[in-house]
Coordinates of C-alpha atoms in Angstrom, one line a residue:
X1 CA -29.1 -25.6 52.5
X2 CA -25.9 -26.4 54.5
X3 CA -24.0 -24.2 52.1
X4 CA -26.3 -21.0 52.6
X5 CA -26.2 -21.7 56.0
X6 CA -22.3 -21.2 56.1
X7 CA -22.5 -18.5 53.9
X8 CA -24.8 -16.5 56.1
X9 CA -22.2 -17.3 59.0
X10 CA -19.5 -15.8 56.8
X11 CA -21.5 -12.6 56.2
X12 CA -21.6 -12.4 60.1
X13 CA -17.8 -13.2 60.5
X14 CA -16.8 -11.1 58.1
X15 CA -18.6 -8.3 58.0
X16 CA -20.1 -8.0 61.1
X17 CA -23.7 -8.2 59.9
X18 CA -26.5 -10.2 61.2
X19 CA -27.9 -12.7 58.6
X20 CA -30.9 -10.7 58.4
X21 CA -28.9 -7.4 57.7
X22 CA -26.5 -9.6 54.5
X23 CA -29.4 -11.1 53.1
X24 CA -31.2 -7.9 53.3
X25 CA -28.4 -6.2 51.2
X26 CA -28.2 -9.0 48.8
X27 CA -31.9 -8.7 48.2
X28 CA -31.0 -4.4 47.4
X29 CA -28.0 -5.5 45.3
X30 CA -30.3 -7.9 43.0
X31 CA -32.5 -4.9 42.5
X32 CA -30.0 -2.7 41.7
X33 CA -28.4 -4.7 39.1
X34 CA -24.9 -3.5 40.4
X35 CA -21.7 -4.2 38.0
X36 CA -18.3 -3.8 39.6
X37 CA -15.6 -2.9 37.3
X38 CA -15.1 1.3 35.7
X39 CA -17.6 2.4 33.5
X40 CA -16.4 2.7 30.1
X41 CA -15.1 5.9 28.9
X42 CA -13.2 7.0 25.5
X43 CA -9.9 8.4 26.9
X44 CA -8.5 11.1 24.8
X45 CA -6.8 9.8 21.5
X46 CA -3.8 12.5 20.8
X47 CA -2.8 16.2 20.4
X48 CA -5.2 16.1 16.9
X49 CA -3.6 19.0 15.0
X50 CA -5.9 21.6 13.5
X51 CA -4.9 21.5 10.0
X52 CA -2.6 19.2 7.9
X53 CA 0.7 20.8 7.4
X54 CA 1.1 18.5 4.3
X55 CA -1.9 20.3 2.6
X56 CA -0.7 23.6 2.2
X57 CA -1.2 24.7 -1.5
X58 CA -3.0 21.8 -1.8
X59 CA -6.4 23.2 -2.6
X60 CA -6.6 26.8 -2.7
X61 CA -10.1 27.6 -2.6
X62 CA -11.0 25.5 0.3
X63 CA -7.9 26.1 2.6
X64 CA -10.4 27.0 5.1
X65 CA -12.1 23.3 5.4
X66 CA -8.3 22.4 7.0
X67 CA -8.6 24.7 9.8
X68 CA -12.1 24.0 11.4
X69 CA -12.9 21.6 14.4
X70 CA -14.8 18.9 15.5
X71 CA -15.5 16.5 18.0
X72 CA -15.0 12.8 16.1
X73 CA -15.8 9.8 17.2
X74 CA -14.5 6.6 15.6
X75 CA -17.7 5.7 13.0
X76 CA -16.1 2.9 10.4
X77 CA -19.2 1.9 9.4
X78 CA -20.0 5.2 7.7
X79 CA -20.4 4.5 4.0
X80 CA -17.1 4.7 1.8
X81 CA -18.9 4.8 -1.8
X82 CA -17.5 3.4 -4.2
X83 CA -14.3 5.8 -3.8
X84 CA -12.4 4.6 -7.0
X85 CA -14.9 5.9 -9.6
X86 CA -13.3 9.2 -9.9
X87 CA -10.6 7.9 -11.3
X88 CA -13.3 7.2 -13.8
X89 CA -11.8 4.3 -15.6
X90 CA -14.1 1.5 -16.1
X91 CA -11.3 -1.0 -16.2
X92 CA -11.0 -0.5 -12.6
X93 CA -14.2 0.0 -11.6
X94 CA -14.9 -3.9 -12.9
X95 CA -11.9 -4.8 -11.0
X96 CA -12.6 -3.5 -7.4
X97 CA -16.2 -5.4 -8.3
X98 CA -14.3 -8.8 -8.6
X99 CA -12.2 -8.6 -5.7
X100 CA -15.2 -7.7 -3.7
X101 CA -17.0 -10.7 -4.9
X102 CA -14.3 -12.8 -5.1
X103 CA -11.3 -12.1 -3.0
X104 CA -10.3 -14.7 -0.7
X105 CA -9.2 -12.7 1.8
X106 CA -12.1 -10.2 2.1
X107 CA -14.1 -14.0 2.7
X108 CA -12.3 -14.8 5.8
X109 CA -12.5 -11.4 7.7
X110 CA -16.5 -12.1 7.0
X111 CA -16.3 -15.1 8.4
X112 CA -14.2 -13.9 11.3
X113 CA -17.1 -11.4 11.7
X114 CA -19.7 -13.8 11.9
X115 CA -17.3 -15.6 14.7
X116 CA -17.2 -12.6 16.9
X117 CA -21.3 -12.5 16.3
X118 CA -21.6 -16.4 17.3
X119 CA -19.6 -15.3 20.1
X120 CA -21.5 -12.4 21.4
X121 CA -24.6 -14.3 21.4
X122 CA -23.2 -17.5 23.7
X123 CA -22.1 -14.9 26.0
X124 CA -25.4 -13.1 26.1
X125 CA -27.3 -16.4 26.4
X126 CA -26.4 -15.9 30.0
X127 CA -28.5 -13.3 30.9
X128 CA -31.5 -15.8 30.6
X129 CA -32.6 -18.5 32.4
X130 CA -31.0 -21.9 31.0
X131 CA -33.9 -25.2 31.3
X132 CA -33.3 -28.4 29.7
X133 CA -35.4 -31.5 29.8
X134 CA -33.9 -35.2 29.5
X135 CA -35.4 -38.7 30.0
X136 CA -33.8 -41.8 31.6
X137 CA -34.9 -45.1 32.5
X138 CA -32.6 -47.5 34.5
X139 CA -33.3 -51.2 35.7
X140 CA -31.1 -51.7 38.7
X141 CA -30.4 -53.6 41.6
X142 CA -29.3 -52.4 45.8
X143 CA -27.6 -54.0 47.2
X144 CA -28.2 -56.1 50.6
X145 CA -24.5 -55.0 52.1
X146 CA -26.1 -51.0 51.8
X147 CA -26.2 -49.3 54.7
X148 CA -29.3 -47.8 56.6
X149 CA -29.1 -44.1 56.2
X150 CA -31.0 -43.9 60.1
X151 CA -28.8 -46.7 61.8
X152 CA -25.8 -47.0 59.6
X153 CA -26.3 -51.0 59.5
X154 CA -26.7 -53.2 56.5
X155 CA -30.6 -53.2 55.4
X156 CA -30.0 -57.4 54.6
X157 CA -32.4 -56.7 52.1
X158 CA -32.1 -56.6 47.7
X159 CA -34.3 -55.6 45.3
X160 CA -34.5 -55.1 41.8
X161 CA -36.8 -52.4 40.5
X162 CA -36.9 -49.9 37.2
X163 CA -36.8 -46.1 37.6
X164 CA -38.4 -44.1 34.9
X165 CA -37.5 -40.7 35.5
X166 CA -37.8 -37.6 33.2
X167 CA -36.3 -34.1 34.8
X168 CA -37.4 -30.5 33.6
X169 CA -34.5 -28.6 35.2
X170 CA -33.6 -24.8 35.3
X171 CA -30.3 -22.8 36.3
X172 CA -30.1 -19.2 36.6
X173 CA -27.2 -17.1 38.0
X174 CA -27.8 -13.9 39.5
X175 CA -26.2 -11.5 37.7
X176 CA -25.5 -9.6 41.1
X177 CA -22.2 -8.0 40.7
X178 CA -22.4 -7.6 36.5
X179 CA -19.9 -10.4 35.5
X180 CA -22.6 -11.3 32.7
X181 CA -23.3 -8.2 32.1
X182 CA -19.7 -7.2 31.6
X183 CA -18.8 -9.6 29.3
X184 CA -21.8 -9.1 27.3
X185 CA -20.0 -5.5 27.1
X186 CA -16.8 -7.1 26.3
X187 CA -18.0 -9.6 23.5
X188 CA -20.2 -6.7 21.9
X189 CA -17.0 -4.4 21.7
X190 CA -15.3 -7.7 20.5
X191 CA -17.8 -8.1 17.6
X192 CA -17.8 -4.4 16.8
X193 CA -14.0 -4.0 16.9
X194 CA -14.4 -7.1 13.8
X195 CA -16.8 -5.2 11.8
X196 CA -14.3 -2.7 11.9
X197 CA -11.8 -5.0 10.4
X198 CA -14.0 -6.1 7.9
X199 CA -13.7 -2.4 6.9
X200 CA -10.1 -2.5 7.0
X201 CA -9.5 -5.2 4.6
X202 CA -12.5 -3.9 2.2
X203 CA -10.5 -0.5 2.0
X204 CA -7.1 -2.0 2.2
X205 CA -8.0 -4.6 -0.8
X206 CA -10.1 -1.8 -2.7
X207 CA -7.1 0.2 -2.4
X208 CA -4.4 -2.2 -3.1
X209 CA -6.2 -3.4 -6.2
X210 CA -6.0 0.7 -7.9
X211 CA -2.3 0.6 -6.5
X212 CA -1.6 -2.3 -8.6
X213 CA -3.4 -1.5 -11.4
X214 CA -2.4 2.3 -11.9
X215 CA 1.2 0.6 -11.3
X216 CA 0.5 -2.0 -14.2
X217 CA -0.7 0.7 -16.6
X218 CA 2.5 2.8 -15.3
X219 CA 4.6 0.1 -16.9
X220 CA 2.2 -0.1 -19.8
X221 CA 3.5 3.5 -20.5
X222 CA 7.3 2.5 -20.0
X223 CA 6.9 -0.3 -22.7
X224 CA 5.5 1.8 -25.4
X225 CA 8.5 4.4 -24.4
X226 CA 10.8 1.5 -24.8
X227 CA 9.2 -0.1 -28.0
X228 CA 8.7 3.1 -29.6
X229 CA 12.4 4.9 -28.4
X230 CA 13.6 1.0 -30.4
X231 CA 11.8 1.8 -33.1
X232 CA 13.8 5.1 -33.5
X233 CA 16.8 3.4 -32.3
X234 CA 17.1 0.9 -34.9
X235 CA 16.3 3.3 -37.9
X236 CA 19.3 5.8 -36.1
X237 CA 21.7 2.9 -36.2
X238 CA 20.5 1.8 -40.4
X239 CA 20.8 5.5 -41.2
X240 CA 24.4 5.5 -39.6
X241 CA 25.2 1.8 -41.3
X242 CA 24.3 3.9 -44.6
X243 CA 26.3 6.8 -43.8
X244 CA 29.4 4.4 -42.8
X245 CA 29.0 2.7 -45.6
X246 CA 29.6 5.8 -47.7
X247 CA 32.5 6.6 -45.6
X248 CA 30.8 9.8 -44.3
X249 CA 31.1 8.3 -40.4
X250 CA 33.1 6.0 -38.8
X251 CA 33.0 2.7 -37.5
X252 CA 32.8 4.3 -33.8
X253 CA 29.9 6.3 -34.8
X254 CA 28.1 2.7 -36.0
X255 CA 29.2 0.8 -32.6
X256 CA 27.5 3.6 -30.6
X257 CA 23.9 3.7 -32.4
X258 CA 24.4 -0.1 -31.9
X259 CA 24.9 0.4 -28.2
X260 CA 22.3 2.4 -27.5
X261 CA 19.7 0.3 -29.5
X262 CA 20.9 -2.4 -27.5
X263 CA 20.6 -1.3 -23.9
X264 CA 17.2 0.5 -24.7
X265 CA 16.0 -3.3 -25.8
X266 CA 17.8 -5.0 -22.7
X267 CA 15.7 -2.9 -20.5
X268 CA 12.4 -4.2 -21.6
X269 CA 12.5 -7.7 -20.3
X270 CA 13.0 -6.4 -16.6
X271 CA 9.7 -3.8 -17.5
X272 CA 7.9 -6.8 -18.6
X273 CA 8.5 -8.8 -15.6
X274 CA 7.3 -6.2 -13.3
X275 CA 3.7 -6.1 -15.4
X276 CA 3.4 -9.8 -15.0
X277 CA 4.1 -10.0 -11.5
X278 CA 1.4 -6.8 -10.6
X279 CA -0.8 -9.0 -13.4
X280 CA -0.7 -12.1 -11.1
X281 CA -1.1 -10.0 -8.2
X282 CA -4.1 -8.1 -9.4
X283 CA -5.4 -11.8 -10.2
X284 CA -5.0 -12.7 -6.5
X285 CA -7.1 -9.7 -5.3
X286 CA -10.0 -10.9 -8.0
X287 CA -9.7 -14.1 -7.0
X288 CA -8.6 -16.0 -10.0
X289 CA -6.4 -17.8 -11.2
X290 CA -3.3 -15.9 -12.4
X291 CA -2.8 -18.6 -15.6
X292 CA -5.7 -17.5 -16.5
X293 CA -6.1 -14.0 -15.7
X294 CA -5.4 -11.2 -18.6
X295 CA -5.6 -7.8 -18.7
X296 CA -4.6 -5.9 -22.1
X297 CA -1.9 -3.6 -22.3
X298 CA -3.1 -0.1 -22.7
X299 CA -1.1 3.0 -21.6
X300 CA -1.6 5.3 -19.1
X301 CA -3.9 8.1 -20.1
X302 CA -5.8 9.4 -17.1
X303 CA -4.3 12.3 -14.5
X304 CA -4.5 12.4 -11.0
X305 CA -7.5 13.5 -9.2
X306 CA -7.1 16.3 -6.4
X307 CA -8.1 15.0 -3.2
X308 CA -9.1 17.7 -0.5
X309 CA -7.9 16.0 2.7
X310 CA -10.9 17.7 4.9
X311 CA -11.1 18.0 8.6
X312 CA -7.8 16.5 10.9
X313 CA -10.5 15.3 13.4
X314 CA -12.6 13.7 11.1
X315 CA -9.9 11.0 10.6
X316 CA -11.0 9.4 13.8
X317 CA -14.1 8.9 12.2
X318 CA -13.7 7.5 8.5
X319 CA -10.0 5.3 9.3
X320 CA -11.8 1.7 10.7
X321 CA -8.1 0.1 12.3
X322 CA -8.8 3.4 14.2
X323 CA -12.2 2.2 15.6
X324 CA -11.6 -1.3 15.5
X325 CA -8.6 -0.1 17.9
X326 CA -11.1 2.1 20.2
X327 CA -13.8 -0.5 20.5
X328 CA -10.7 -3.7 21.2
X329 CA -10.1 -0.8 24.3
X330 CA -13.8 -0.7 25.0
X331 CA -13.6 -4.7 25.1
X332 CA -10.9 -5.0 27.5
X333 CA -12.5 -2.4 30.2
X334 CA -15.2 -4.6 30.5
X335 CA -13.0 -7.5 31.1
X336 CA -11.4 -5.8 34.1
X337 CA -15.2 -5.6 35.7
X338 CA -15.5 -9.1 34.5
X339 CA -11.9 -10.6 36.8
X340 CA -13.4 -8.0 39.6
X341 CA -16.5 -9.6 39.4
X342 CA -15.0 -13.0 39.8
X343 CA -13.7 -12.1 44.0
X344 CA -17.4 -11.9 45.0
X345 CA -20.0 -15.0 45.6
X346 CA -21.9 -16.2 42.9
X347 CA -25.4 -17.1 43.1
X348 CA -27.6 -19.6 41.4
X349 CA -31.0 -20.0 41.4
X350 CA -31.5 -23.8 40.4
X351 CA -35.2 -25.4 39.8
X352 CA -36.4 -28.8 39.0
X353 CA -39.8 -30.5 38.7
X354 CA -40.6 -33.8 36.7
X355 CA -41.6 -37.5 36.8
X356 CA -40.3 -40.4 38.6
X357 CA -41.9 -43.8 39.3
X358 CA -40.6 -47.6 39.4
X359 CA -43.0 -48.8 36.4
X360 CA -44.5 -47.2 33.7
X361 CA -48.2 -47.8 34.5
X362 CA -47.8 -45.0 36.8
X363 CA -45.5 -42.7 35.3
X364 CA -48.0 -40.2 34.9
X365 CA -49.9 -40.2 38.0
X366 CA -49.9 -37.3 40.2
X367 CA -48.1 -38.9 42.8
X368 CA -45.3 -39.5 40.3
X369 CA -44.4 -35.4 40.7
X370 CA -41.8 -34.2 42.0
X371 CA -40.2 -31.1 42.2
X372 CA -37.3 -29.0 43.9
X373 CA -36.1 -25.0 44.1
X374 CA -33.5 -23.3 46.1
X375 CA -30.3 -21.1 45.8
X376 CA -27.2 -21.7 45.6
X377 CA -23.7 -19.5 46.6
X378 CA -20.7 -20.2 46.1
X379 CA -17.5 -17.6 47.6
X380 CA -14.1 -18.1 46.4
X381 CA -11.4 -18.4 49.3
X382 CA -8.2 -19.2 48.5
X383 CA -7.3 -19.3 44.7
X384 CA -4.0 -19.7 45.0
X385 CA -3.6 -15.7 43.6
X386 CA -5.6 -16.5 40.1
X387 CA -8.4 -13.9 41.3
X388 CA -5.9 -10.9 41.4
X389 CA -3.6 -12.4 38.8
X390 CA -6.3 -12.3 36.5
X391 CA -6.9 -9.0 37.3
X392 CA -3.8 -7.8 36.5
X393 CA -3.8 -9.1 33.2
X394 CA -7.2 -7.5 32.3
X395 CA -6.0 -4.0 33.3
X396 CA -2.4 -4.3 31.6
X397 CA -4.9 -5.7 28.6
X398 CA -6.4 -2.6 28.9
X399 CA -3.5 -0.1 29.2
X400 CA -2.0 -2.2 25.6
X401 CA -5.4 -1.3 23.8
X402 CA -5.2 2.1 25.2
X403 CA -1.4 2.4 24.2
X404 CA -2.6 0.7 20.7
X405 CA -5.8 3.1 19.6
X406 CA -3.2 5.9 20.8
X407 CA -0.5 4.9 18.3
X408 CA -3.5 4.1 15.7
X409 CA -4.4 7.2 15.7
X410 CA -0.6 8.6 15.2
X411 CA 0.1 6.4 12.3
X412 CA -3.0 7.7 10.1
X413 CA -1.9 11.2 10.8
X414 CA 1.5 10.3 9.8
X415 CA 0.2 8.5 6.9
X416 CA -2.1 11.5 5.8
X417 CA 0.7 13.8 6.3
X418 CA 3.2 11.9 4.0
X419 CA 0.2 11.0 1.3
X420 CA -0.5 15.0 1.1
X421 CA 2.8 16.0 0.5
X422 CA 3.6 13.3 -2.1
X423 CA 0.5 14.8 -4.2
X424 CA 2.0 18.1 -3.9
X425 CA 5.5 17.5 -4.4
X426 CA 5.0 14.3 -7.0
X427 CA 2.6 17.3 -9.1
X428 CA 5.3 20.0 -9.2
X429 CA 8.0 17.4 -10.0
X430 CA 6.1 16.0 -12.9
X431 CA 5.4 19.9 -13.9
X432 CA 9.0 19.9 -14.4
X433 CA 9.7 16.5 -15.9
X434 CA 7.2 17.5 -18.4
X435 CA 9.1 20.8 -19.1
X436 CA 12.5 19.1 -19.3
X437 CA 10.9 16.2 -21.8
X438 CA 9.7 19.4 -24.1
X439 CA 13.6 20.4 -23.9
X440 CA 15.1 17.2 -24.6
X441 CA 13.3 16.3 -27.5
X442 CA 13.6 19.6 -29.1
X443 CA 17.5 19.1 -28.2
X444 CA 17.3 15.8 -30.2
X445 CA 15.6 17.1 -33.2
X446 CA 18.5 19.2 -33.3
X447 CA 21.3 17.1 -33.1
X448 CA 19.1 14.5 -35.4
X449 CA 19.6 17.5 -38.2
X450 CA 23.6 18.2 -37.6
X451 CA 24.6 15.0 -37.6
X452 CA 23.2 14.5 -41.0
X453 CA 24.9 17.3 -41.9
X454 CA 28.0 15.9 -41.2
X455 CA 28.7 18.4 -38.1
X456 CA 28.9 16.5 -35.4
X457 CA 29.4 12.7 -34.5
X458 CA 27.3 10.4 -33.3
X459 CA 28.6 10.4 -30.0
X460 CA 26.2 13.9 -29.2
X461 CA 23.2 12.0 -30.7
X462 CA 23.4 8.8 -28.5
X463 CA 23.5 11.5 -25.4
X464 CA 21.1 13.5 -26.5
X465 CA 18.9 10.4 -27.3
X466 CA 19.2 8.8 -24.1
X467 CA 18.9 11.9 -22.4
X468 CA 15.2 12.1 -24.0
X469 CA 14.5 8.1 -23.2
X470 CA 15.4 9.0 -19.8
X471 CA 13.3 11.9 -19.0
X472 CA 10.4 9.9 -20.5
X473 CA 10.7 7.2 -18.8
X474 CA 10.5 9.0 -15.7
X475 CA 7.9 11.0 -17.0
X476 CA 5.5 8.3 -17.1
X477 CA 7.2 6.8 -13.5
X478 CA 6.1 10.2 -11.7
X479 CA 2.2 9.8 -13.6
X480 CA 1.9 6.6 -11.5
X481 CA 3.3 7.9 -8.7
X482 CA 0.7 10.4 -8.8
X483 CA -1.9 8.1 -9.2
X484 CA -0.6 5.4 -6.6
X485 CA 0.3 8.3 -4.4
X486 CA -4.0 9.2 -4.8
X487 CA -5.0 6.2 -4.1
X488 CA -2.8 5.6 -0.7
X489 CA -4.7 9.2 0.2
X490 CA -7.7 8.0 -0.1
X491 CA -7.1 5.1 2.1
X492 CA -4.9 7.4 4.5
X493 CA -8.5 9.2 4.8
X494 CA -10.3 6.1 5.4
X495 CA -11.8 6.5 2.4
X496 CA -15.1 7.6 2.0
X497 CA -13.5 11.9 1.3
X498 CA -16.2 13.0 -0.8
X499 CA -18.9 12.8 1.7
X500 CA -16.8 14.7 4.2
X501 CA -16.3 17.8 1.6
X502 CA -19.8 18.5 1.7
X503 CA -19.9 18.7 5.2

């Protein structure tokens, strides 16, 4: 009571209001439900471009579907599909189901999700009333030395007496100026921006685990160039041993079919490495072990899908870093209402009714109740500068998430924009690797024929027949570019493109 009692005086002081006048305006401000602090609202992102100059003879027929316009809003959880079945290789279809069963990774941003939901419902367990019960029972004794509370001299009196004594108490703060309220706001945004992450890792583990595997295959494809360019190595350097040894070529001739069979074979140990190592990798994602883990070697067969890239603005929808980022800046507004909040008085109802006597024969007798109700207010006054410190850090939070959904939102157009034009460009470059592959084995069937005619040396073969190893080697590098390059699109998109088209 003494403490409302200087608070009332301080209304009066400060304000210049009678006690009747504060009291009456703390009464209209519990009504209202106030809650200091701005209003949440989505600032603008970027400039969002109205079509993707990286699609352009992308996909002919729907050139339009580049140039329309919406208003987005970041929706991560929006259902992705299962996105890598139109690659339609079952091989990876049973893959991306392992790693989303298994992968270790994916298991702790659920559990981080299931944090941020914990979380969120602690904070929100202060909008209710808190009432606990406990029980004691002491045995003590007073002391004769105590003093009178009415004469401040020594009672010259002890006793010894129990105290059985079992409290039902309740606590409740006001939520007057919103500081409950707001970080309610803030833990929600919290727990939403971790959803979002959840997302991200999904489509960043779905999509790392094609990358790896289109790579593996990729190198599948280099091996059975190698092994089968070997095969035609080592039967070019006997037919030249034969020829030598009939003294139709010379020992030069025999040293260079010797030298290209040998650093065709010294470049399969390095391919053979790299398989492993996406092997064990792609046994990480699955969550195995990799000792264990086999997959069999098998060339790559299938082409690239052609991925329509859909509407610029709808990027802010599908991408989930880019709504994780918006609701992280939703979180952090509310936190700036929350250190606002903190510079006004905070007020708690507190209750209590229960039992007390000195012996348990008449614990439960009506005169054994007791009870007790009344506010409480407490008004910070000197801080020592926390109050406004700890406002400046929750609106310099705020202008970091703003500066970081802003530069979210850059990065996946910068990401689309370089995914587009690698499936252009990484298309009409294989065109023309395939082209040049036609050309250079029909040059080495040539060559093959005049040097068993005796009218050239080998020298000419071994060019012409690294020429072709060459061009097929990268032949089969660009195919899994194309197919890595598909995949990275996708996840550019957030994943998820199909449903867009239809639109």
């Amino acid at each position: 009571m003494r403490r409302v009692k200087k608070f009332r005086k301080h209304l009066s002081a400060r304000w210049g209001y009678n006690s009747r006048v504060g009291f009456s305006l703390a009464a209209l401000a519990l009504v209202a439900g106030c809650a200091v602090g701005p209003d949440y609202k989505r600032p603008e992102a970027t400039t969002i471009p109205a079509a993707y100059t990286g699609a352009t003879n992308v996909v002919a027929t729907d050139a339009g579907t580049t140039n329309g316009w919406k208003v987005a809003e970041p929706q991560a959880q929006i259902s992705k599909g299962n996105w890598w079945e139109i690659f339609g290789d079952a091989e990876l279809n049973e893959l991306e189901n392992q790693a989303s069963a298994a992968n270790q990774q994916l298991k702790v941003a659920v559990a981080r999700l299931a944090e941020a939901r914990a979380q969120m419902d602690a904070t929100r367990a202060g909008l209710f009333p808190n009432i606990s019960l406990s029980g004691s029972y002491t045995r003590q004794r007073s002391s004769p030395n105590a003093p009178l509370s009415t004469t401040g001299t020594a009672s010259g009196r002890s006793a010894t007496f129990n105290d059985f004594y079992v409290p039902l108490s309740l606590g409740y703060e006001v939520d007057l100026w919103g500081r409950v309220r707001r970080s309610v706001e803030s833990a929600r945004a919290q727990a939403q921006a971790s959803a979002d992450d959840l997302e991200t890792i999904k489509l960043m583990i779905q999509a790392e685990v094609a990358v790896d595997y289109f790579t593996l295959r990729a190198l599948d494809a280099q091996r059975a160039v190698l092994n089968s360019s070997i095969q035609v190595f080592t039967k070019s350097l006997e037919l030249t041993r034969n020829l030598r040894a009939g003294g139709a070529v010379s020992d030069l001739d025999v040293a260079q079919a010797q030298t290209v069979l040998k650093t065709t074979q010294a470049q399969l140990p390095a391919v053979t490495l790299q398989r492993a190592q996406f092997e064990h990798a792609l046994a990480l994602l699955a969550g195995q072990p990799a000792s264990t883990f086999r997959l069999s070697e098998r060339a790559l067969s299938i082409a690239p899908p052609l991925i329509p890239p859909g509407l610029p603005s709808a990027l802010l929808e599908r991408r989930p870093d880019i709504s994780a980022a918006e609701r992280r800046m939703a979180s952090a507004n509310a936190s700036i209402g929350v250190a606002k909040a903190a510079f006004f008085p905070t007020v708690q109802l507190n209750g209590l009714a229960g039992l007390e006597s000195l012996n348990a024969g008449t614990f439960f007798n009506a005169s054994s109740r007791l009870w007790a109700v009344g506010p409480s207010i407490t008004l910070p006054i000197f801080e020592g500068g926390k109050l406004r410190a700890n406002l400046r850090f929750a609106k310099a939070t705020y202008k970091e998430m703003v500066a970081a959904y802003r530069q979210s939102v850059l990065t996946a157009f910068s990401e689309v924009e370089d995914n587009l034009a690698a499936q252009t460009l990484l298309a009409n470059q294989y065109a023309t690797e395939s082209d040049a592959l036609v050309a250079a084995r029909k040059q080495l069937e040539i060559v093959n024929n005049q040097y068993r005619d005796g009218l050239i040396t080998y020298l000419e073969v071994a060019t012409a027949e690294s020429t072709t190893l060459n061009v097929e080697f990268t032949a089969t590098q660009l195919r899994g570019q194309q197919l890595v390059a598909a995949v990275t699109l996708v996840k550019a998109l957030g994943g998820g493109w199909q449903e867009t088209v239809k639109q």
